Amino acid sequence: MSIPTSTSVTESAVIKAPLSHVWHQIKLQDFSNFWSALKSSQFVKGTSDETDIVKWTFKDGTELEVKQEEHSTINHYITYSVITAKPELSYSSVLSTIRCYSITSGELEGSTFVEWTGNFSSDADAGVIQDAKFKRRDALADLAKAATKK
């Protein structure tokens, strides 16, 4: 019997860099430039001109093809879904969003608040949610390092 669990995850971080430095990193095809878990991230050739699909190859051998569903340079967010995976995922689907907000006052003024959410299909178990939580935390730490490089 599986443990009932929430099928969403939200991780966030304050990155001590201006929004422009952080937002510049948030392109699916460039995630391997900051996320240390990725070996490569590149556009998939042969897809339609209207569809942005990027293959993420992780250092552990996992391959995900992610499709950009939404992108806003005005509101600073990107939404993507996983469309294929090797090895096959244990759940049906996930839709993720990364949102960046400029911190405009207080002692962290000039920094960026980043939120990375994931909404999973109801067949995702607690292990999937925990894995997503820690992968997002690690990626946000890597993003902070990349955005604050001089």
mmCIF file of C-alpha atoms in Angstrom:
data_model
loop_
_atom_site.group_PDB
_atom_site.id
_atom_site.type_symbol
_atom_site.label_atom_id
_atom_site.label_comp_id
_atom_site.label_asym_id
_atom_site.label_seq_id
_atom_site.Cartn_x
_atom_site.Cartn_y
_atom_site.Cartn_z
ATOM 1 C CA MET A 1 0.000 0.000 0.000
ATOM 2 C CA SER A 2 1.435 3.354 -0.997
ATOM 3 C CA ILE A 3 1.609 6.372 1.282
ATOM 4 C CA PRO A 4 -0.841 9.168 0.355
ATOM 5 C CA THR A 5 1.129 12.245 -0.626
ATOM 6 C CA SER A 6 0.798 15.684 -2.110
ATOM 7 C CA THR A 7 1.558 15.637 -5.812
ATOM 8 C CA SER A 8 3.154 19.061 -5.919
ATOM 9 C CA VAL A 9 6.466 20.478 -4.826
ATOM 10 C CA THR A 10 7.603 24.078 -4.362
ATOM 11 C CA GLU A 11 11.179 25.085 -3.658
ATOM 12 C CA SER A 12 12.490 28.636 -3.502
ATOM 13 C CA ALA A 13 15.643 30.618 -2.873
ATOM 14 C CA VAL A 14 16.854 34.172 -2.575
ATOM 15 C CA ILE A 15 19.792 34.657 -4.912
ATOM 16 C CA LYS A 16 22.034 37.602 -4.114
ATOM 17 C CA ALA A 17 22.215 38.781 -7.714
ATOM 18 C CA PRO A 18 20.065 41.132 -9.789
ATOM 19 C CA LEU A 19 17.052 39.693 -11.626
ATOM 20 C CA SER A 20 18.771 40.210 -14.995
ATOM 21 C CA HIS A 21 21.704 37.968 -13.966
ATOM 22 C CA VAL A 22 19.397 35.196 -12.757
ATOM 23 C CA TRP A 23 16.800 35.401 -15.552
ATOM 24 C CA HIS A 24 19.570 35.219 -18.172
ATOM 25 C CA GLN A 25 20.308 31.639 -16.986
ATOM 26 C CA ILE A 26 16.692 30.379 -17.239
ATOM 27 C CA LYS A 27 16.646 28.863 -20.731
ATOM 28 C CA LEU A 28 15.887 25.140 -21.001
ATOM 29 C CA GLN A 29 18.697 24.612 -23.525
ATOM 30 C CA ASP A 30 21.203 26.296 -21.174
ATOM 31 C CA PHE A 31 20.399 24.505 -17.895
ATOM 32 C CA SER A 32 23.595 22.443 -18.165
ATOM 33 C CA ASN A 33 25.534 25.731 -17.927
ATOM 34 C CA PHE A 34 24.548 26.005 -14.253
ATOM 35 C CA TRP A 35 22.940 22.741 -13.047
ATOM 36 C CA SER A 36 25.772 20.434 -11.990
ATOM 37 C CA ALA A 37 23.569 17.306 -12.252
ATOM 38 C CA LEU A 38 23.290 17.784 -16.032
ATOM 39 C CA LYS A 39 25.890 16.580 -18.500
ATOM 40 C CA SER A 40 24.201 18.391 -21.417
ATOM 41 C CA SER A 41 21.112 20.317 -22.462
ATOM 42 C CA GLN A 42 20.380 20.924 -26.123
ATOM 43 C CA PHE A 43 17.552 21.506 -28.571
ATOM 44 C CA VAL A 44 16.061 18.370 -30.126
ATOM 45 C CA LYS A 45 16.423 18.526 -33.900
ATOM 46 C CA GLY A 46 13.552 17.548 -36.172
ATOM 47 C CA THR A 47 10.750 19.019 -34.087
ATOM 48 C CA SER A 48 8.446 21.709 -35.437
ATOM 49 C CA ASP A 49 9.463 25.371 -35.531
ATOM 50 C CA GLU A 50 6.620 26.211 -33.134
ATOM 51 C CA THR A 51 7.714 23.747 -30.459
ATOM 52 C CA ASP A 52 10.755 24.136 -28.214
ATOM 53 C CA ILE A 53 11.907 20.702 -27.061
ATOM 54 C CA VAL A 54 15.172 20.289 -25.201
ATOM 55 C CA LYS A 55 16.961 17.086 -24.231
ATOM 56 C CA TRP A 56 18.471 17.060 -20.762
ATOM 57 C CA THR A 57 21.090 14.368 -20.215
ATOM 58 C CA PHE A 58 21.928 13.869 -16.559
ATOM 59 C CA LYS A 59 25.301 12.666 -15.334
ATOM 60 C CA ASP A 60 23.613 9.501 -13.978
ATOM 61 C CA GLY A 61 22.527 8.597 -17.532
ATOM 62 C CA THR A 62 18.883 9.673 -17.229
ATOM 63 C CA GLU A 63 17.567 11.464 -20.316
ATOM 64 C CA LEU A 64 14.536 13.762 -20.296
ATOM 65 C CA GLU A 65 12.968 15.578 -23.208
ATOM 66 C CA VAL A 66 11.282 18.696 -21.893
ATOM 67 C CA LYS A 67 8.846 20.876 -23.806
ATOM 68 C CA GLN A 68 8.573 24.577 -23.170
ATOM 69 C CA GLU A 69 4.876 25.221 -22.543
ATOM 70 C CA GLU A 70 5.014 28.890 -21.570
ATOM 71 C CA HIS A 71 7.637 31.614 -21.434
ATOM 72 C CA SER A 72 7.282 35.222 -20.328
ATOM 73 C CA THR A 73 10.118 37.714 -20.459
ATOM 74 C CA ILE A 74 7.703 40.293 -19.047
ATOM 75 C CA ASN A 75 6.696 38.309 -15.950
ATOM 76 C CA HIS A 76 9.953 36.303 -15.758
ATOM 77 C CA TYR A 77 8.713 32.734 -15.735
ATOM 78 C CA ILE A 78 9.070 29.587 -17.775
ATOM 79 C CA THR A 79 6.813 26.518 -17.697
ATOM 80 C CA TYR A 80 7.848 23.156 -19.098
ATOM 81 C CA SER A 81 6.664 19.550 -19.137
ATOM 82 C CA VAL A 82 8.544 16.271 -19.430
ATOM 83 C CA ILE A 83 7.430 14.526 -22.633
ATOM 84 C CA THR A 84 9.788 11.531 -22.760
ATOM 85 C CA ALA A 85 12.203 9.902 -20.339
ATOM 86 C CA LYS A 86 14.842 7.164 -20.382
ATOM 87 C CA PRO A 87 14.523 5.195 -18.226
ATOM 88 C CA GLU A 88 10.750 5.520 -18.185
ATOM 89 C CA LEU A 89 9.295 7.568 -15.327
ATOM 90 C CA SER A 90 7.162 5.931 -12.620
ATOM 91 C CA TYR A 91 4.451 8.600 -13.026
ATOM 92 C CA SER A 92 2.413 9.878 -15.979
ATOM 93 C CA SER A 93 3.259 13.584 -16.108
ATOM 94 C CA VAL A 94 4.727 16.662 -14.466
ATOM 95 C CA LEU A 95 4.371 20.369 -15.249
ATOM 96 C CA SER A 96 7.043 22.643 -13.763
ATOM 97 C CA THR A 97 7.379 26.411 -13.520
ATOM 98 C CA ILE A 98 10.344 28.571 -12.588
ATOM 99 C CA ARG A 99 9.459 32.158 -11.619
ATOM 100 C CA CYS A 100 11.826 34.989 -10.774
ATOM 101 C CA TYR A 101 10.944 38.113 -8.795
ATOM 102 C CA SER A 102 13.118 41.150 -8.156
ATOM 103 C CA ILE A 103 13.453 42.025 -4.471
ATOM 104 C CA THR A 104 12.850 45.768 -4.442
ATOM 105 C CA SER A 105 13.281 46.760 -0.794
ATOM 106 C CA GLY A 106 14.820 45.713 2.494
ATOM 107 C CA GLU A 107 18.264 44.371 3.238
ATOM 108 C CA LEU A 108 18.110 42.003 0.241
ATOM 109 C CA GLU A 109 17.123 44.737 -2.233
ATOM 110 C CA GLY A 110 18.691 44.039 -5.609
ATOM 111 C CA SER A 111 18.508 40.274 -5.062
ATOM 112 C CA THR A 112 16.169 37.817 -6.813
ATOM 113 C CA PHE A 113 13.553 35.493 -5.343
ATOM 114 C CA VAL A 114 13.268 32.294 -7.408
ATOM 115 C CA GLU A 115 10.434 29.775 -7.066
ATOM 116 C CA TRP A 116 10.488 26.361 -8.803
ATOM 117 C CA THR A 117 7.249 24.391 -8.667
ATOM 118 C CA GLY A 118 6.278 20.977 -9.953
ATOM 119 C CA ASN A 119 2.750 19.597 -10.307
ATOM 120 C CA PHE A 120 2.757 15.834 -10.757
ATOM 121 C CA SER A 121 0.066 13.426 -11.919
ATOM 122 C CA SER A 122 -1.747 11.565 -9.134
ATOM 123 C CA ASP A 123 0.332 8.404 -9.707
ATOM 124 C CA ALA A 124 3.511 10.084 -8.391
ATOM 125 C CA ASP A 125 4.509 8.639 -5.013
ATOM 126 C CA ALA A 126 6.249 10.195 -2.006
ATOM 127 C CA GLY A 127 9.675 9.158 -3.330
ATOM 128 C CA VAL A 128 9.099 11.062 -6.572
ATOM 129 C CA ILE A 129 8.073 14.189 -4.671
ATOM 130 C CA GLN A 130 11.085 13.966 -2.333
ATOM 131 C CA ASP A 131 13.432 13.451 -5.285
ATOM 132 C CA ALA A 132 11.946 16.494 -7.058
ATOM 133 C CA LYS A 133 12.332 18.558 -3.889
ATOM 134 C CA PHE A 134 16.026 17.809 -3.493
ATOM 135 C CA LYS A 135 16.826 18.121 -7.210
ATOM 136 C CA ARG A 136 15.224 21.582 -7.222
ATOM 137 C CA ARG A 137 17.144 22.605 -4.089
ATOM 138 C CA ASP A 138 20.429 21.489 -5.634
ATOM 139 C CA ALA A 139 19.644 23.220 -8.934
ATOM 140 C CA LEU A 140 18.706 26.470 -7.166
ATOM 141 C CA ALA A 141 22.019 26.395 -5.267
ATOM 142 C CA ASP A 142 23.836 25.852 -8.582
ATOM 143 C CA LEU A 143 21.830 28.687 -10.169
ATOM 144 C CA ALA A 144 22.873 31.009 -7.325
ATOM 145 C CA LYS A 145 26.537 30.168 -7.948
ATOM 146 C CA ALA A 146 26.217 30.830 -11.693
ATOM 147 C CA ALA A 147 24.270 34.082 -11.269
ATOM 148 C CA THR A 148 26.732 35.556 -8.760
ATOM 149 C CA LYS A 149 29.913 34.777 -10.750
ATOM 150 C CA LYS A 150 31.878 37.863 -11.607
#
